[in-house]
Amino acid sequence: MKTVLLGGGGQLATDLEQVLSDWPVTALPHSELDVCNFDDVKRALESKKPDVVINTAAFHHVDNCEDQWERAFNVNAFACQNLAAVCADIDATLVHISTDYVFSGTQSKPYSELDLPDPLSVYGASKVAGEFFIKTYCPKHIIVRSSGLYGLAGASGKGGNFVETMIRLAKSGNPLHVVDDQIMAPTNTNDLALKIAEVIAAGGRGIFHITNQGICSWYEYAGQIFDFLGLTPDFGPTTTEAYGAKAARPAYSVLANTRLESLGIEPLAEWPDALRRYLTDKGHM
Ligand SMILES: NC(=O)c1ccc[n+]([C@@H]2O[C@H](COP(=O)([O-])OP(=O)(O)OC[C@H]3O[C@@H](n4cnc5c(N)ncnc54)[C@H](OP(=O)(O)O)[C@@H]3O)[C@@H](O)[C@H]2O)c1
């Protein structure tokens, strides 16, 4: 399947490019195609005529989105409106990556694909708007929501990923406090990329929640990283309130991977197994 990958060179896009290497894939990094430039997007897609377009491009620094709401909506929403209309015109399937932050986290059981988004932050609201445009303008769409992404390339939009940040902070020798009251499923981008490929190949349509299995708080996640690596930092839990980040985040954003099952696709690995594999592949252990 002829595929164009937007946001090329990013954390998830790097794994997608590798996983899809048997397909003819053109990865377009931000430097080559700005998804906010509607004419360039239309020209690029009309000339390449892909069967599949995968959009990983996003402005997803959650706290910065609060101040830079115009940029957040331009990249995460209005660019998707244009992209969806172009994909509909050229009859391509549009695969779009979204987030657990479309939910408020007030629920105490995993969110299914049928639950209604109710975001707390500008980032979450801009991603909900992007999903809406894609559903409205492009009938052949797959929206993949995931959470807590980490991958070998590191997120360019966040200057790395949580795992690398924790290792660096632990080695700095300074005391470290990590929030213990936000629960989610950390997800390895290699595992996610493999499942996205399976969903596309199976002809999936609509919204899919795709995360590694199991749940934890960010504090428990950090603790598991330190355990695997034998690190013993001066480390303790804190609360969302005491941490005081600019953007509100869901207290519980676990995503039930219900629709993967309906396509007969195996669930992803448990998050500690996926984390151990990442640490090995990255050369940390
Ligand atoms: N990271 C997470 O924890 C997480 C969790 C859930 C969902 N997601 C979603 O997963 C997707 C991929 O995230 P990731 O972790 O792979 O992040 P990433 O490494 O930051 O990848 C995003 C890519 O988008 C590019 N980009 C930003 N603005 C663009 C624009 N206007 N035009 C074209 N490209 C642009 C970035 O390039 P530059 O850096 O050069 O601008 C970057 O290469 C995003 O949709 C994000 O919302 C992420």
mmCIF file of C-alpha atoms and ligand atoms in Angstrom:
data_model
loop_
_atom_site.group_PDB
_atom_site.id
_atom_site.type_symbol
_atom_site.label_atom_id
_atom_site.label_comp_id
_atom_site.label_asym_id
_atom_site.label_seq_id
_atom_site.Cartn_x
_atom_site.Cartn_y
_atom_site.Cartn_z
ATOM 1 C CA MET A 1 0.000 0.000 0.000
ATOM 2 C CA LYS A 2 1.494 3.295 -1.112
ATOM 3 C CA THR A 3 1.786 5.347 2.075
ATOM 4 C CA VAL A 4 2.667 8.916 3.010
ATOM 5 C CA LEU A 5 3.760 9.521 6.607
ATOM 6 C CA LEU A 6 3.371 13.078 7.943
ATOM 7 C CA GLY A 7 5.454 14.323 10.865
ATOM 8 C CA GLY A 8 8.272 12.054 9.592
ATOM 9 C CA GLY A 9 11.302 11.717 11.856
ATOM 10 C CA GLY A 10 9.133 12.017 15.006
ATOM 11 C CA GLN A 11 9.110 9.397 17.743
ATOM 12 C CA LEU A 12 6.158 7.292 16.510
ATOM 13 C CA ALA A 13 6.789 8.101 12.836
ATOM 14 C CA THR A 14 10.316 6.668 13.065
ATOM 15 C CA ASP A 15 8.948 3.307 14.245
ATOM 16 C CA LEU A 16 6.092 3.395 11.729
ATOM 17 C CA GLU A 17 8.553 3.966 8.895
ATOM 18 C CA GLN A 18 10.565 0.954 10.011
ATOM 19 C CA VAL A 19 7.545 -1.304 10.635
ATOM 20 C CA LEU A 20 6.019 -0.404 7.247
ATOM 21 C CA SER A 21 9.308 -0.786 5.359
ATOM 22 C CA ASP A 22 7.800 -3.490 3.092
ATOM 23 C CA TRP A 23 5.306 -0.925 1.796
ATOM 24 C CA PRO A 24 6.325 1.985 -0.436
ATOM 25 C CA VAL A 25 6.437 4.662 2.300
ATOM 26 C CA THR A 26 7.341 8.318 1.841
ATOM 27 C CA ALA A 27 8.050 9.951 5.199
ATOM 28 C CA LEU A 28 7.736 13.751 5.067
ATOM 29 C CA PRO A 29 9.303 15.563 8.038
ATOM 30 C CA HIS A 30 8.102 18.984 9.203
ATOM 31 C CA SER A 31 11.044 20.587 7.349
ATOM 32 C CA GLU A 32 9.690 19.207 4.048
ATOM 33 C CA LEU A 33 5.953 19.605 4.615
ATOM 34 C CA ASP A 34 4.167 21.818 7.108
ATOM 35 C CA VAL A 35 0.704 20.323 7.621
ATOM 36 C CA CYS A 36 -0.594 23.859 8.249
ATOM 37 C CA ASN A 37 0.271 24.862 4.708
ATOM 38 C CA PHE A 38 -2.946 23.726 3.023
ATOM 39 C CA ASP A 39 -1.764 24.270 -0.577
ATOM 40 C CA ASP A 40 1.487 22.358 -0.030
ATOM 41 C CA VAL A 41 -0.380 19.441 1.594
ATOM 42 C CA LYS A 42 -2.850 19.285 -1.303
ATOM 43 C CA ARG A 43 -0.072 19.483 -3.906
ATOM 44 C CA ALA A 44 2.080 16.827 -2.184
ATOM 45 C CA LEU A 45 -0.755 14.336 -1.734
ATOM 46 C CA GLU A 46 -2.266 14.875 -5.181
ATOM 47 C CA SER A 47 1.118 14.263 -6.811
ATOM 48 C CA LYS A 48 2.013 11.180 -4.709
ATOM 49 C CA LYS A 49 -1.489 9.627 -4.879
ATOM 50 C CA PRO A 50 -1.066 7.430 -1.764
ATOM 51 C CA ASP A 51 -3.506 4.723 -0.704
ATOM 52 C CA VAL A 52 -2.831 5.572 2.942
ATOM 53 C CA VAL A 53 -1.849 8.827 4.691
ATOM 54 C CA ILE A 54 -0.664 8.569 8.303
ATOM 55 C CA ASN A 55 -0.689 11.820 10.262
ATOM 56 C CA THR A 56 1.594 11.816 13.293
ATOM 57 C CA ALA A 57 2.226 15.582 13.104
ATOM 58 C CA ALA A 58 1.114 17.407 16.231
ATOM 59 C CA PHE A 59 1.846 20.236 18.619
ATOM 60 C CA HIS A 60 1.627 18.190 21.809
ATOM 61 C CA HIS A 61 3.641 19.982 24.496
ATOM 62 C CA VAL A 62 0.627 19.981 26.802
ATOM 63 C CA ASP A 63 1.593 22.961 28.998
ATOM 64 C CA ASN A 64 2.795 25.133 26.094
ATOM 65 C CA CYS A 65 -0.501 24.499 24.273
ATOM 66 C CA GLU A 66 -2.292 26.425 27.066
ATOM 67 C CA ASP A 67 -0.519 29.670 26.022
ATOM 68 C CA GLN A 68 -0.096 28.849 22.331
ATOM 69 C CA TRP A 69 -3.711 27.793 21.748
ATOM 70 C CA GLU A 70 -3.789 29.237 18.221
ATOM 71 C CA ARG A 71 -0.826 27.077 17.179
ATOM 72 C CA ALA A 72 -2.390 24.063 18.936
ATOM 73 C CA PHE A 73 -5.642 24.428 16.989
ATOM 74 C CA ASN A 74 -3.845 25.165 13.698
ATOM 75 C CA VAL A 75 -1.656 22.028 13.852
ATOM 76 C CA ASN A 76 -3.935 19.634 15.756
ATOM 77 C CA ALA A 77 -7.315 20.643 14.293
ATOM 78 C CA PHE A 78 -7.463 22.912 11.224
ATOM 79 C CA ALA A 79 -4.600 21.076 9.486
ATOM 80 C CA CYS A 80 -6.657 17.883 9.974
ATOM 81 C CA GLN A 81 -9.691 19.492 8.336
ATOM 82 C CA ASN A 82 -7.639 20.243 5.215
ATOM 83 C CA LEU A 83 -5.908 16.865 5.297
ATOM 84 C CA ALA A 84 -9.217 15.018 5.634
ATOM 85 C CA ALA A 85 -10.762 16.891 2.698
ATOM 86 C CA VAL A 86 -7.719 16.191 0.489
ATOM 87 C CA CYS A 87 -7.655 12.491 1.485
ATOM 88 C CA ALA A 88 -11.375 12.203 0.663
ATOM 89 C CA ASP A 89 -10.723 13.799 -2.757
ATOM 90 C CA ILE A 90 -7.908 11.376 -3.626
ATOM 91 C CA ASP A 91 -9.758 8.406 -2.020
ATOM 92 C CA ALA A 92 -6.944 7.708 0.475
ATOM 93 C CA THR A 93 -7.419 6.185 3.928
ATOM 94 C CA LEU A 94 -6.409 8.752 6.559
ATOM 95 C CA VAL A 95 -4.836 7.320 9.717
ATOM 96 C CA HIS A 96 -4.638 9.956 12.443
ATOM 97 C CA ILE A 97 -2.977 9.714 15.854
ATOM 98 C CA SER A 98 -4.872 11.083 18.845
ATOM 99 C CA THR A 99 -4.586 10.918 22.600
ATOM 100 C CA ASP A 100 -5.999 9.789 25.950
ATOM 101 C CA TYR A 101 -6.104 13.514 26.855
ATOM 102 C CA VAL A 102 -9.384 13.813 24.920
ATOM 103 C CA PHE A 103 -10.901 12.485 28.181
ATOM 104 C CA SER A 104 -11.278 14.286 31.537
ATOM 105 C CA GLY A 105 -10.328 11.263 33.630
ATOM 106 C CA THR A 106 -13.341 11.500 35.933
ATOM 107 C CA GLN A 107 -14.324 7.933 35.007
ATOM 108 C CA SER A 108 -12.972 5.077 37.146
ATOM 109 C CA LYS A 109 -13.088 2.346 34.499
ATOM 110 C CA PRO A 110 -11.134 2.229 31.219
ATOM 111 C CA TYR A 111 -12.475 4.526 28.493
ATOM 112 C CA SER A 112 -13.893 2.691 25.488
ATOM 113 C CA GLU A 113 -13.991 3.974 21.935
ATOM 114 C CA LEU A 114 -17.708 4.730 22.519
ATOM 115 C CA ASP A 115 -17.132 7.093 25.463
ATOM 116 C CA LEU A 116 -17.603 10.773 24.686
ATOM 117 C CA PRO A 117 -14.515 13.012 24.838
ATOM 118 C CA ASP A 118 -14.555 15.766 27.490
ATOM 119 C CA PRO A 119 -11.049 17.283 27.461
ATOM 120 C CA LEU A 120 -9.560 19.371 30.280
ATOM 121 C CA SER A 121 -6.777 21.152 28.376
ATOM 122 C CA VAL A 122 -6.248 23.186 25.206
ATOM 123 C CA TYR A 123 -4.189 20.283 23.856
ATOM 124 C CA GLY A 124 -7.011 17.818 24.520
ATOM 125 C CA ALA A 125 -9.629 20.154 23.023
ATOM 126 C CA SER A 126 -7.531 20.722 19.888
ATOM 127 C CA LYS A 127 -7.119 16.961 19.418
ATOM 128 C CA VAL A 128 -10.894 16.410 19.843
ATOM 129 C CA ALA A 129 -11.475 19.082 17.177
ATOM 130 C CA GLY A 130 -8.984 17.310 14.889
ATOM 131 C CA GLU A 131 -10.810 14.004 15.377
ATOM 132 C CA PHE A 132 -14.132 15.727 14.595
ATOM 133 C CA PHE A 133 -12.832 17.164 11.304
ATOM 134 C CA ILE A 134 -11.404 13.808 10.256
ATOM 135 C CA LYS A 135 -14.644 11.951 10.997
ATOM 136 C CA THR A 136 -16.673 14.643 9.208
ATOM 137 C CA TYR A 137 -14.603 15.133 6.059
ATOM 138 C CA CYS A 138 -12.941 11.769 5.356
ATOM 139 C CA PRO A 139 -15.134 8.646 5.301
ATOM 140 C CA LYS A 140 -12.119 6.307 5.053
ATOM 141 C CA HIS A 141 -10.446 7.155 8.358
ATOM 142 C CA ILE A 142 -8.755 5.423 11.278
ATOM 143 C CA ILE A 143 -8.275 7.448 14.470
ATOM 144 C CA VAL A 144 -5.798 5.844 16.874
ATOM 145 C CA ARG A 145 -5.808 7.090 20.473
ATOM 146 C CA SER A 146 -2.819 6.135 22.603
ATOM 147 C CA SER A 147 -1.081 7.292 25.793
ATOM 148 C CA GLY A 148 2.305 7.942 27.420
ATOM 149 C CA LEU A 149 4.361 7.302 24.261
ATOM 150 C CA TYR A 150 8.062 6.502 24.432
ATOM 151 C CA GLY A 151 10.247 5.261 21.616
ATOM 152 C CA LEU A 152 13.870 4.998 20.566
ATOM 153 C CA ALA A 153 13.771 8.259 18.589
ATOM 154 C CA GLY A 154 12.326 10.335 21.474
ATOM 155 C CA ALA A 155 9.529 12.863 20.956
ATOM 156 C CA SER A 156 10.885 15.869 19.104
ATOM 157 C CA GLY A 157 7.927 17.944 20.314
ATOM 158 C CA LYS A 158 8.832 17.265 23.961
ATOM 159 C CA GLY A 159 12.619 17.126 23.728
ATOM 160 C CA GLY A 160 12.817 13.375 24.453
ATOM 161 C CA ASN A 161 10.556 11.089 26.430
ATOM 162 C CA PHE A 162 9.651 10.344 30.051
ATOM 163 C CA VAL A 163 11.994 7.342 30.312
ATOM 164 C CA GLU A 164 15.074 9.284 29.233
ATOM 165 C CA THR A 165 14.075 12.256 31.416
ATOM 166 C CA MET A 166 13.755 10.013 34.503
ATOM 167 C CA ILE A 167 17.138 8.362 33.844
ATOM 168 C CA ARG A 168 18.813 11.766 33.426
ATOM 169 C CA LEU A 169 17.192 13.173 36.590
ATOM 170 C CA ALA A 170 18.022 10.046 38.614
ATOM 171 C CA LYS A 171 21.662 10.316 37.585
ATOM 172 C CA SER A 172 21.774 14.048 38.449
ATOM 173 C CA GLY A 173 21.636 13.164 42.152
ATOM 174 C CA ASN A 174 18.905 15.739 42.869
ATOM 175 C CA PRO A 175 15.737 14.717 44.776
ATOM 176 C CA LEU A 176 12.976 13.684 42.427
ATOM 177 C CA HIS A 177 9.179 13.809 42.890
ATOM 178 C CA VAL A 178 6.804 12.248 40.401
ATOM 179 C CA VAL A 179 2.998 12.460 40.348
ATOM 180 C CA ASP A 180 1.240 9.432 41.781
ATOM 181 C CA ASP A 181 -2.378 10.452 41.094
ATOM 182 C CA GLN A 182 -2.523 10.265 37.291
ATOM 183 C CA ILE A 183 -3.120 6.738 36.039
ATOM 184 C CA MET A 184 -2.540 5.630 32.422
ATOM 185 C CA ALA A 185 -0.802 2.982 30.292
ATOM 186 C CA PRO A 186 2.722 3.862 29.081
ATOM 187 C CA THR A 187 3.052 2.737 25.469
ATOM 188 C CA ASN A 188 6.095 1.708 23.449
ATOM 189 C CA THR A 189 5.897 3.297 19.977
ATOM 190 C CA ASN A 190 7.321 0.177 18.316
ATOM 191 C CA ASP A 191 4.434 -1.914 19.720
ATOM 192 C CA LEU A 192 1.958 0.789 18.715
ATOM 193 C CA ALA A 193 3.367 1.015 15.169
ATOM 194 C CA LEU A 194 3.029 -2.756 14.688
ATOM 195 C CA LYS A 195 -0.651 -2.654 15.748
ATOM 196 C CA ILE A 196 -1.415 0.370 13.562
ATOM 197 C CA ALA A 197 -0.025 -1.617 10.605
ATOM 198 C CA GLU A 198 -2.282 -4.554 11.549
ATOM 199 C CA VAL A 199 -5.369 -2.334 11.794
ATOM 200 C CA ILE A 200 -4.661 -0.793 8.371
ATOM 201 C CA ALA A 201 -4.027 -4.230 6.810
ATOM 202 C CA ALA A 202 -7.268 -5.582 8.344
ATOM 203 C CA GLY A 203 -9.262 -2.712 6.777
ATOM 204 C CA GLY A 204 -10.214 -1.205 10.155
ATOM 205 C CA ARG A 205 -12.305 1.984 10.168
ATOM 206 C CA GLY A 206 -13.189 4.451 12.920
ATOM 207 C CA ILE A 207 -11.663 4.976 16.367
ATOM 208 C CA PHE A 208 -9.202 2.504 17.938
ATOM 209 C CA HIS A 209 -7.704 2.703 21.428
ATOM 210 C CA ILE A 210 -4.222 1.143 21.255
ATOM 211 C CA THR A 211 -1.957 1.009 24.320
ATOM 212 C CA ASN A 212 0.295 -1.459 26.086
ATOM 213 C CA GLN A 213 -1.614 -3.519 28.647
ATOM 214 C CA GLY A 214 -1.718 -2.841 32.401
ATOM 215 C CA ILE A 215 -1.912 0.510 34.158
ATOM 216 C CA CYS A 216 0.248 2.597 36.498
ATOM 217 C CA SER A 217 0.797 6.088 37.847
ATOM 218 C CA TRP A 218 3.732 8.150 36.533
ATOM 219 C CA TYR A 219 5.399 7.530 39.928
ATOM 220 C CA GLU A 220 5.028 3.738 39.562
ATOM 221 C CA TYR A 221 6.274 3.982 35.980
ATOM 222 C CA ALA A 222 9.391 5.886 37.104
ATOM 223 C CA GLY A 223 9.921 3.334 39.900
ATOM 224 C CA GLN A 224 9.853 0.484 37.378
ATOM 225 C CA ILE A 225 12.451 2.264 35.200
ATOM 226 C CA PHE A 226 14.748 2.654 38.235
ATOM 227 C CA ASP A 227 14.194 -0.983 39.326
ATOM 228 C CA PHE A 228 15.093 -2.341 35.900
ATOM 229 C CA LEU A 229 18.247 -0.214 35.783
ATOM 230 C CA GLY A 230 19.268 -0.693 39.424
ATOM 231 C CA LEU A 231 19.136 3.081 40.013
ATOM 232 C CA THR A 232 18.454 4.299 43.555
ATOM 233 C CA PRO A 233 17.675 8.022 43.324
ATOM 234 C CA ASP A 234 16.285 10.136 46.159
ATOM 235 C CA PHE A 235 12.785 9.616 44.805
ATOM 236 C CA GLY A 236 9.215 9.988 46.086
ATOM 237 C CA PRO A 237 5.585 10.513 45.058
ATOM 238 C CA THR A 238 3.835 13.841 44.730
ATOM 239 C CA THR A 239 0.350 15.003 43.765
ATOM 240 C CA THR A 240 -0.894 16.762 40.656
ATOM 241 C CA GLU A 241 -1.878 19.709 42.853
ATOM 242 C CA ALA A 242 1.547 20.006 44.483
ATOM 243 C CA TYR A 243 3.338 19.574 41.136
ATOM 244 C CA GLY A 244 1.287 22.473 39.756
ATOM 245 C CA ALA A 245 1.632 21.996 35.991
ATOM 246 C CA LYS A 246 0.033 24.688 33.848
ATOM 247 C CA ALA A 247 -2.405 22.380 32.006
ATOM 248 C CA ALA A 248 -4.938 20.169 33.767
ATOM 249 C CA ARG A 249 -4.443 16.467 33.047
ATOM 250 C CA PRO A 250 -6.824 13.519 33.471
ATOM 251 C CA ALA A 251 -6.472 11.646 36.774
ATOM 252 C CA TYR A 252 -7.399 8.395 35.032
ATOM 253 C CA SER A 253 -6.951 8.030 31.268
ATOM 254 C CA VAL A 254 -6.758 4.279 30.788
ATOM 255 C CA LEU A 255 -8.001 3.281 27.320
ATOM 256 C CA ALA A 256 -9.831 -0.036 26.843
ATOM 257 C CA ASN A 257 -8.505 -1.570 23.603
ATOM 258 C CA THR A 258 -11.969 -2.956 22.814
ATOM 259 C CA ARG A 259 -12.069 -2.563 19.036
ATOM 260 C CA LEU A 260 -8.709 -4.302 18.436
ATOM 261 C CA GLU A 261 -10.351 -7.451 19.801
ATOM 262 C CA SER A 262 -13.256 -7.098 17.373
ATOM 263 C CA LEU A 263 -10.770 -7.272 14.463
ATOM 264 C CA GLY A 264 -9.191 -10.357 16.039
ATOM 265 C CA ILE A 265 -5.924 -8.516 16.749
ATOM 266 C CA GLU A 266 -3.875 -9.701 19.738
ATOM 267 C CA PRO A 267 -3.520 -7.201 22.607
ATOM 268 C CA LEU A 268 -0.192 -5.430 23.076
ATOM 269 C CA ALA A 269 2.394 -6.585 25.639
ATOM 270 C CA GLU A 270 2.120 -5.628 29.321
ATOM 271 C CA TRP A 271 3.735 -2.208 29.834
ATOM 272 C CA PRO A 272 6.649 -3.449 32.051
ATOM 273 C CA ASP A 273 7.627 -6.009 29.356
ATOM 274 C CA ALA A 274 7.506 -3.333 26.664
ATOM 275 C CA LEU A 275 9.536 -0.984 28.876
ATOM 276 C CA ARG A 276 12.207 -3.631 29.516
ATOM 277 C CA ARG A 277 12.499 -4.234 25.757
ATOM 278 C CA TYR A 278 12.908 -0.477 25.160
ATOM 279 C CA LEU A 279 15.627 -0.182 27.825
ATOM 280 C CA THR A 280 17.490 -3.103 26.235
ATOM 281 C CA ASP A 281 17.107 -1.784 22.670
ATOM 282 C CA LYS A 282 18.230 1.672 23.799
ATOM 283 C CA GLY A 283 21.354 0.140 25.369
ATOM 284 C CA HIS A 284 20.475 1.016 28.964
ATOM 285 C CA MET A 285 20.599 -2.649 30.103
HETATM 286 N N1 LIG B 1 4.122 11.639 23.155
HETATM 287 C C1 LIG B 1 3.071 11.179 23.838
HETATM 288 O O1 LIG B 1 3.164 10.838 25.028
HETATM 289 C C2 LIG B 1 1.734 11.026 23.142
HETATM 290 C C3 LIG B 1 0.669 10.420 23.831
HETATM 291 C C4 LIG B 1 -0.550 10.231 23.173
HETATM 292 C C5 LIG B 1 -0.689 10.647 21.864
HETATM 293 N N2 LIG B 1 0.345 11.257 21.223
HETATM 294 C C6 LIG B 1 0.170 11.680 19.818
HETATM 295 O O2 LIG B 1 1.028 10.849 19.054
HETATM 296 C C7 LIG B 1 1.459 11.537 17.890
HETATM 297 C C8 LIG B 1 2.958 11.360 17.701
HETATM 298 O O3 LIG B 1 3.653 11.813 18.846
HETATM 299 P P1 LIG B 1 5.216 11.571 19.060
HETATM 300 O O4 LIG B 1 5.386 11.150 20.467
HETATM 301 O O5 LIG B 1 5.758 10.728 17.949
HETATM 302 O O6 LIG B 1 5.738 13.078 18.937
HETATM 303 P P2 LIG B 1 6.901 13.788 18.090
HETATM 304 O O7 LIG B 1 8.149 12.989 18.086
HETATM 305 O O8 LIG B 1 6.980 15.190 18.625
HETATM 306 O O9 LIG B 1 6.305 13.770 16.625
HETATM 307 C C9 LIG B 1 5.473 14.776 16.127
HETATM 308 C C10 LIG B 1 6.046 15.234 14.820
HETATM 309 O O10 LIG B 1 5.191 16.250 14.267
HETATM 310 C C11 LIG B 1 6.019 17.210 13.655
HETATM 311 N N3 LIG B 1 5.285 18.450 13.477
HETATM 312 C C12 LIG B 1 4.937 19.371 14.420
HETATM 313 N N4 LIG B 1 4.269 20.381 13.827
HETATM 314 C C13 LIG B 1 4.205 20.088 12.509
HETATM 315 C C14 LIG B 1 3.661 20.744 11.381
HETATM 316 N N5 LIG B 1 3.037 21.929 11.489
HETATM 317 N N6 LIG B 1 3.782 20.169 10.151
HETATM 318 C C15 LIG B 1 4.401 18.962 10.025
HETATM 319 N N7 LIG B 1 4.947 18.291 11.046
HETATM 320 C C16 LIG B 1 4.854 18.861 12.276
HETATM 321 C C17 LIG B 1 7.197 17.341 14.579
HETATM 322 O O11 LIG B 1 8.299 17.920 13.925
HETATM 323 P P3 LIG B 1 9.164 19.095 14.638
HETATM 324 O O12 LIG B 1 9.500 18.601 16.015
HETATM 325 O O13 LIG B 1 10.329 19.242 13.733
HETATM 326 O O14 LIG B 1 8.265 20.286 14.680
HETATM 327 C C18 LIG B 1 7.435 15.875 14.946
HETATM 328 O O15 LIG B 1 8.305 15.277 14.011
HETATM 329 C C19 LIG B 1 0.942 12.972 18.047
HETATM 330 O O16 LIG B 1 -0.244 13.093 17.293
HETATM 331 C C20 LIG B 1 0.590 13.098 19.517
HETATM 332 O O17 LIG B 1 -0.483 14.025 19.708
HETATM 333 C C21 LIG B 1 1.554 11.442 21.826
#
